[in-house]
Tab-separated table of C-alpha atoms in Angstrom:
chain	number	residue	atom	x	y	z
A	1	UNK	CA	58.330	-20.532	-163.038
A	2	UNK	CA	55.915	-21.764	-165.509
A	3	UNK	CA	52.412	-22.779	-163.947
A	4	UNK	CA	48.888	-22.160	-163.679
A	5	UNK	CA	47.551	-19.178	-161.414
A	6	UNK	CA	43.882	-19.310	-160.090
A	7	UNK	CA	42.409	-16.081	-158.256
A	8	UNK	CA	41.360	-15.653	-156.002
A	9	UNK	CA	41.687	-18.324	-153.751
A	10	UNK	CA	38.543	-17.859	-151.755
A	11	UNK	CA	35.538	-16.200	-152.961
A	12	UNK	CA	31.905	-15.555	-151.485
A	13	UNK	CA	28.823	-14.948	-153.413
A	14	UNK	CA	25.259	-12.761	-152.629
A	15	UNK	CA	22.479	-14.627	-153.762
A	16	UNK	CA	21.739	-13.579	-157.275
A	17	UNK	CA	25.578	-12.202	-157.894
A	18	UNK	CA	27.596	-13.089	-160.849
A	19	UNK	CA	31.088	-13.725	-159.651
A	20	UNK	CA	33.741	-14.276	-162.000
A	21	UNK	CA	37.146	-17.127	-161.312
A	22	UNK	CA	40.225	-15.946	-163.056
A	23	UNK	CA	42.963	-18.904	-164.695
A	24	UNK	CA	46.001	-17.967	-166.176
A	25	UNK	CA	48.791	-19.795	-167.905
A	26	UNK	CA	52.236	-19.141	-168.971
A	27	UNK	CA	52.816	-22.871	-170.218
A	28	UNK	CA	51.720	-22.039	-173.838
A	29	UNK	CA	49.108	-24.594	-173.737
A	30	UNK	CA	46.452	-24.370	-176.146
A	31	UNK	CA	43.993	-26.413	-174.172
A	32	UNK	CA	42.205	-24.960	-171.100
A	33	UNK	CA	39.905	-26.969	-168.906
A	34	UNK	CA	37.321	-25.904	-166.122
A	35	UNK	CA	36.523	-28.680	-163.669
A	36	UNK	CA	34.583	-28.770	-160.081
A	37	UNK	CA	34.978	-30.680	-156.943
A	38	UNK	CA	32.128	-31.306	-154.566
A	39	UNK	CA	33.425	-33.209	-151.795
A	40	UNK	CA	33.717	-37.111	-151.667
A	41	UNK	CA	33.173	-37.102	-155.447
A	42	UNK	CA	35.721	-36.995	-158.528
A	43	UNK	CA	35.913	-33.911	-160.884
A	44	UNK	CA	33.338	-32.699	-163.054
A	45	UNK	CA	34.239	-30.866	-166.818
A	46	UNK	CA	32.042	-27.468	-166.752
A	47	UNK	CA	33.611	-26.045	-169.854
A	48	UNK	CA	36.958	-26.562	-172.156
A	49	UNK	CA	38.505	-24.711	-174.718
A	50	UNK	CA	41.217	-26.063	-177.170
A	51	UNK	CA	41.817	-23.228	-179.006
A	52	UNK	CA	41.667	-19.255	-179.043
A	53	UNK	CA	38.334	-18.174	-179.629
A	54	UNK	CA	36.718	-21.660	-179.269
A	55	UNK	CA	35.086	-23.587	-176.223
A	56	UNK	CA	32.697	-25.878	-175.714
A	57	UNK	CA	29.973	-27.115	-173.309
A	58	UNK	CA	31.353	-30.175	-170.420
A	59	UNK	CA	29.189	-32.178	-168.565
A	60	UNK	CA	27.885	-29.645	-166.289
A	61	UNK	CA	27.744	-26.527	-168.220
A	62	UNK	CA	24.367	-24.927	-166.787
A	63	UNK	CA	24.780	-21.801	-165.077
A	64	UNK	CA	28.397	-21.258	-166.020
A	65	UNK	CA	29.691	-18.818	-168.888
A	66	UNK	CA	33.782	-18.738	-170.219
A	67	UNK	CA	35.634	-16.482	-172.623
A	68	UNK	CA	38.217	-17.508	-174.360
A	69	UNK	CA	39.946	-13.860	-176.026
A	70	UNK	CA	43.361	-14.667	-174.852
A	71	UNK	CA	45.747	-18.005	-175.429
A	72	UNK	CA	46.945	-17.502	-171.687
A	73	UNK	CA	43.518	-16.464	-170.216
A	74	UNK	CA	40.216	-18.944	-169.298
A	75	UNK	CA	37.887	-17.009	-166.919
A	76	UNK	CA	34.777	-18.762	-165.512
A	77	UNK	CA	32.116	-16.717	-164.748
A	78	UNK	CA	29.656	-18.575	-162.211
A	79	UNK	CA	26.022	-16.972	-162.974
A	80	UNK	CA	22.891	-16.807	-160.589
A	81	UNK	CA	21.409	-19.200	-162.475
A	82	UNK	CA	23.613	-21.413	-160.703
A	83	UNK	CA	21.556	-22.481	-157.760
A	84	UNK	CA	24.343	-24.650	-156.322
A	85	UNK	CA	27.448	-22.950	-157.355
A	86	UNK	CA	29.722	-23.948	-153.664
A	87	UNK	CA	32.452	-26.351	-154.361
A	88	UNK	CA	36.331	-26.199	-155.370
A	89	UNK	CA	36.961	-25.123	-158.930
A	90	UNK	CA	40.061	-26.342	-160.743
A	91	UNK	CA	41.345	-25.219	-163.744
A	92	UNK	CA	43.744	-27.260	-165.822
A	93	UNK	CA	45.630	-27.242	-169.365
A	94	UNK	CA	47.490	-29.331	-171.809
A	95	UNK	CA	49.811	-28.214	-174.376
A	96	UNK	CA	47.421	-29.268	-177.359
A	97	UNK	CA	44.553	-31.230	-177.934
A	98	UNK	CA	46.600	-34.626	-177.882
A	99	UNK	CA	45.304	-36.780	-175.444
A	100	UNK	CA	48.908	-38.068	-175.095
A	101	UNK	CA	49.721	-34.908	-173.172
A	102	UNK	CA	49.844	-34.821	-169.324
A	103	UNK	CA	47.095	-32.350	-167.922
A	104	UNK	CA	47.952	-29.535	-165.349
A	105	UNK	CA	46.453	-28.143	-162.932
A	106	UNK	CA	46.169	-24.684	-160.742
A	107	UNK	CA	45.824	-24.781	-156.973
A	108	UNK	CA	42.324	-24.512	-156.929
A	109	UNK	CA	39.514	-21.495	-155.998
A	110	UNK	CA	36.994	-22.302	-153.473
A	111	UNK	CA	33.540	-20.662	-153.826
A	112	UNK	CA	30.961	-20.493	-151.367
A	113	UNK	CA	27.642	-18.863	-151.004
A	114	UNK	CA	26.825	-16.441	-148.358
B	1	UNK	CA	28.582	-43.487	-170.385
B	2	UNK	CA	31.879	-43.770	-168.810
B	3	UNK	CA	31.709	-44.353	-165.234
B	4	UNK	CA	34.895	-44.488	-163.409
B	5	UNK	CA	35.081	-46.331	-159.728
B	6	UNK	CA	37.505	-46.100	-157.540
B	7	UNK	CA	37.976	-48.892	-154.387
B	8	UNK	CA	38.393	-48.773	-151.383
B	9	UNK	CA	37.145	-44.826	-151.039
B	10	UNK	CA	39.683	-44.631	-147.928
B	11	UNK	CA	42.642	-46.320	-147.082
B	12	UNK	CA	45.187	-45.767	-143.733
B	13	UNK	CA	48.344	-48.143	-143.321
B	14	UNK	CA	51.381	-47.983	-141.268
B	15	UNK	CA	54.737	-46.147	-142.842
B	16	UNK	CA	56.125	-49.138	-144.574
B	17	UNK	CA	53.358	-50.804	-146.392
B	18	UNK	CA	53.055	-51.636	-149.642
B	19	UNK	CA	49.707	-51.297	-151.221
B	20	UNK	CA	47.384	-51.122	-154.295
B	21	UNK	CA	44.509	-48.677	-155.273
B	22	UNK	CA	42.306	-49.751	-157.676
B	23	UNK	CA	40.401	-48.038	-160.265
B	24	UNK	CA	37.662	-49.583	-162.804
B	25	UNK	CA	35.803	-47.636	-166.049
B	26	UNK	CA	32.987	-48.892	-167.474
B	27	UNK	CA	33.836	-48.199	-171.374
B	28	UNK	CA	36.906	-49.805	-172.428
B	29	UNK	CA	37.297	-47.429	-175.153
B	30	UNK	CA	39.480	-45.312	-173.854
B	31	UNK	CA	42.337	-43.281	-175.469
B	32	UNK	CA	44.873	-43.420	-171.831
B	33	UNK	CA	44.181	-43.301	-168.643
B	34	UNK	CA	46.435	-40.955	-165.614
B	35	UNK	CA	46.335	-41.655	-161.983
B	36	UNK	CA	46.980	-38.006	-160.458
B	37	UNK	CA	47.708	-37.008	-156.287
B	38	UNK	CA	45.542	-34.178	-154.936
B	39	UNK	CA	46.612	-32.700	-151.018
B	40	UNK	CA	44.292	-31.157	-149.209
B	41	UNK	CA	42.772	-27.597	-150.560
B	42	UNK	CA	45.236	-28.222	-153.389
B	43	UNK	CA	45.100	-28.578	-157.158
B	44	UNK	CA	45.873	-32.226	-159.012
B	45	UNK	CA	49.653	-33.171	-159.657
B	46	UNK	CA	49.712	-35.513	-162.405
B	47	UNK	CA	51.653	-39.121	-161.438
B	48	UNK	CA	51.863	-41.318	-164.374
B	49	UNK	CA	49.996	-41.241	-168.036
B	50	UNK	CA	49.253	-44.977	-169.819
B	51	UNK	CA	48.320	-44.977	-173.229
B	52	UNK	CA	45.772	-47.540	-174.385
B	53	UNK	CA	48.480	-49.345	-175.873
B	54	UNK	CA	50.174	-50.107	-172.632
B	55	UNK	CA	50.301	-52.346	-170.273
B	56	UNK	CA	51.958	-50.236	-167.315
B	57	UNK	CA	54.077	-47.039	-166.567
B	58	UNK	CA	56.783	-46.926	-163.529
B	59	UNK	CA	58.115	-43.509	-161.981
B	60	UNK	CA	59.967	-44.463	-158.545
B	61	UNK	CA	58.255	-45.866	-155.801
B	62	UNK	CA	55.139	-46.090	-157.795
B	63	UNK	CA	53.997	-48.464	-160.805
B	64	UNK	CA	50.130	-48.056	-162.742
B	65	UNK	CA	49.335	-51.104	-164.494
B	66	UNK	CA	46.256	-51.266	-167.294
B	67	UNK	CA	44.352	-54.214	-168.066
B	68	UNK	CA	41.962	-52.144	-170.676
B	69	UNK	CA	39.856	-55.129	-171.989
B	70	UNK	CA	38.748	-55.916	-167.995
B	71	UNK	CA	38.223	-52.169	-167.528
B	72	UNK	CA	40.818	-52.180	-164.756
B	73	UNK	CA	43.885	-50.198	-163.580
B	74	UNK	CA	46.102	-50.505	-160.033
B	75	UNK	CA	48.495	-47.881	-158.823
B	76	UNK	CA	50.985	-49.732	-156.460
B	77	UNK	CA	52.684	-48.012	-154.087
B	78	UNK	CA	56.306	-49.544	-152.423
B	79	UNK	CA	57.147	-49.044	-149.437
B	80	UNK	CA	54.582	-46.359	-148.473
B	81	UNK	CA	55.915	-43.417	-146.450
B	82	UNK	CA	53.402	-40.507	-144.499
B	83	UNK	CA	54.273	-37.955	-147.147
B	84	UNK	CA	52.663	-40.439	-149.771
B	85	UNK	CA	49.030	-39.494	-147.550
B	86	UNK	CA	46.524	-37.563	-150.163
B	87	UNK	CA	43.803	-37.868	-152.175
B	88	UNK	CA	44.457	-40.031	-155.247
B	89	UNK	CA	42.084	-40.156	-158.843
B	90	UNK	CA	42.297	-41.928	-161.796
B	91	UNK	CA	40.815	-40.687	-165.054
B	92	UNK	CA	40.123	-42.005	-168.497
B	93	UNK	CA	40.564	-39.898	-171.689
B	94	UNK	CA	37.574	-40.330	-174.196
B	95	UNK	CA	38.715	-42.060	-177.631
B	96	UNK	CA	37.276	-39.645	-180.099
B	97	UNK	CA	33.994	-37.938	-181.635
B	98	UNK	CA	32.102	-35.502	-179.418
B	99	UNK	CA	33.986	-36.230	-176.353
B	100	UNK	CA	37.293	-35.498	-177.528
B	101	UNK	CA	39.837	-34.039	-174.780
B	102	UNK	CA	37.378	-34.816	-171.902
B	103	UNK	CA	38.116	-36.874	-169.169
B	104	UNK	CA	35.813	-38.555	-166.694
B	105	UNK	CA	37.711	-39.076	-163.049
B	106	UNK	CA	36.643	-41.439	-160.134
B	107	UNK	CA	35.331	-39.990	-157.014
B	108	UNK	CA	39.337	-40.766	-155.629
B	109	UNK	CA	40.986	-42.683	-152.512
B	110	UNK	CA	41.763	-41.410	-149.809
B	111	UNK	CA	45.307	-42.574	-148.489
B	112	UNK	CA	46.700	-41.792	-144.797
B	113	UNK	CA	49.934	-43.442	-144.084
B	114	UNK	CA	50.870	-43.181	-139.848
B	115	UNK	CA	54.342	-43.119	-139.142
């Protein structure tokens, strides 16, 4: 089945850890999107990449890092410069930068702090 | 900047119902606009995609209208049923320059339907 795979589902993070959130893709898409969920509010873009090689800064873009080596491959790495890094992370792709195209989604990684 | 509103913030109706979320954006220069379904601990399904140019999209038991000069969209729902009960966003595609593939979502409804 084609999809998008998040990993891991749950993750904790020490105070002053880097702690990295795998996406993967087997759609083909060329368009890879990081969002986050704090409860009670709508999604917020961290970082998106629309080609191999290329990605640039969302919204909310502080204390976050991406790589983008791979066509199938969008890790997030949440730094400890991010002072409030719990909430749901969602990654999502399209199949090219054409708006017209639907977005999908993975399942979702939830990160809190310990 | 685009800010996207979504009314009522919670919703819960007997199985049976029909009823009518509403969403509002504050820029009516959009390029589309998608109304997607979110359950619980889950990622976003998309449920219907209207491009600026339309005026509403239809998949089954639900229809998304777009009024884009009032800033306005509705998702209707017929005949609601409990497995309809999620979390439900809309979100606006930017029309070009810097912004281009972002999208800016409302904070969502909330929708419980009770048999």
């Amino acid at each position: 089945d084609g999809g998008i795979t998040q990993s891991p589902k749950y993750l904790f993070r020490k105070e002053g850890q880097n702690v990295t959130l795998s996406c993967e893709q087997n759609l083909n898409h060329d368009a890879m999107y990081w969002y986050r969920q704090d409860p009670g509010q709508g999604l917020r873009l961290i970082y998106y990449s629309q080609i191999v090689n290329d990605f640039q800064k969302g919204d909310i873009a502080e204390g976050y890092s991406v790589s983008r080596e791979k066509k199938e491959s969008f890790p997030l790495t949440v730094t400890s410069a991010q002072k409030n890094p719990t909430a749901f992370y969602l990654c999502a792709s399209r199949r090219n930068r054409d708006l017209g195209e639907k977005l999908f989604f993975g399942s979702g990684t939830q990160l809190s702090v310990l | 900047k685009q800010e996207v509103t979504q009314i009522p913030a919670a919703l819960s109706v007997p199985e049976g119902e029909n009823l009518v979320l509403n969403c509002s954006f504050t820029d009516s220069a959009i390029y589309n606009l998608q109304w997607f379904r979110q359950d619980p601990g889950k990622g976003l399904t998309s449920l219907l995609l209207i491009q600026s140019s339309q005026r509403e999209q239809t998949s089954g038991r639900l229809n998304a209208s777009l009024d884009k000069s009032s800033g306005r969209s509705t998702l209707y729902i017929a005949a609601s049923q409990p497995g309809d009960s999620a979390t439900y966003l809309c979100a606006v595609s930017h029309a070009g320059g810097t912004s281009y593939g972002k999208l800016t979502f409302g904070q969502g409804t909330i929708l419980t339907v009770h048999p």
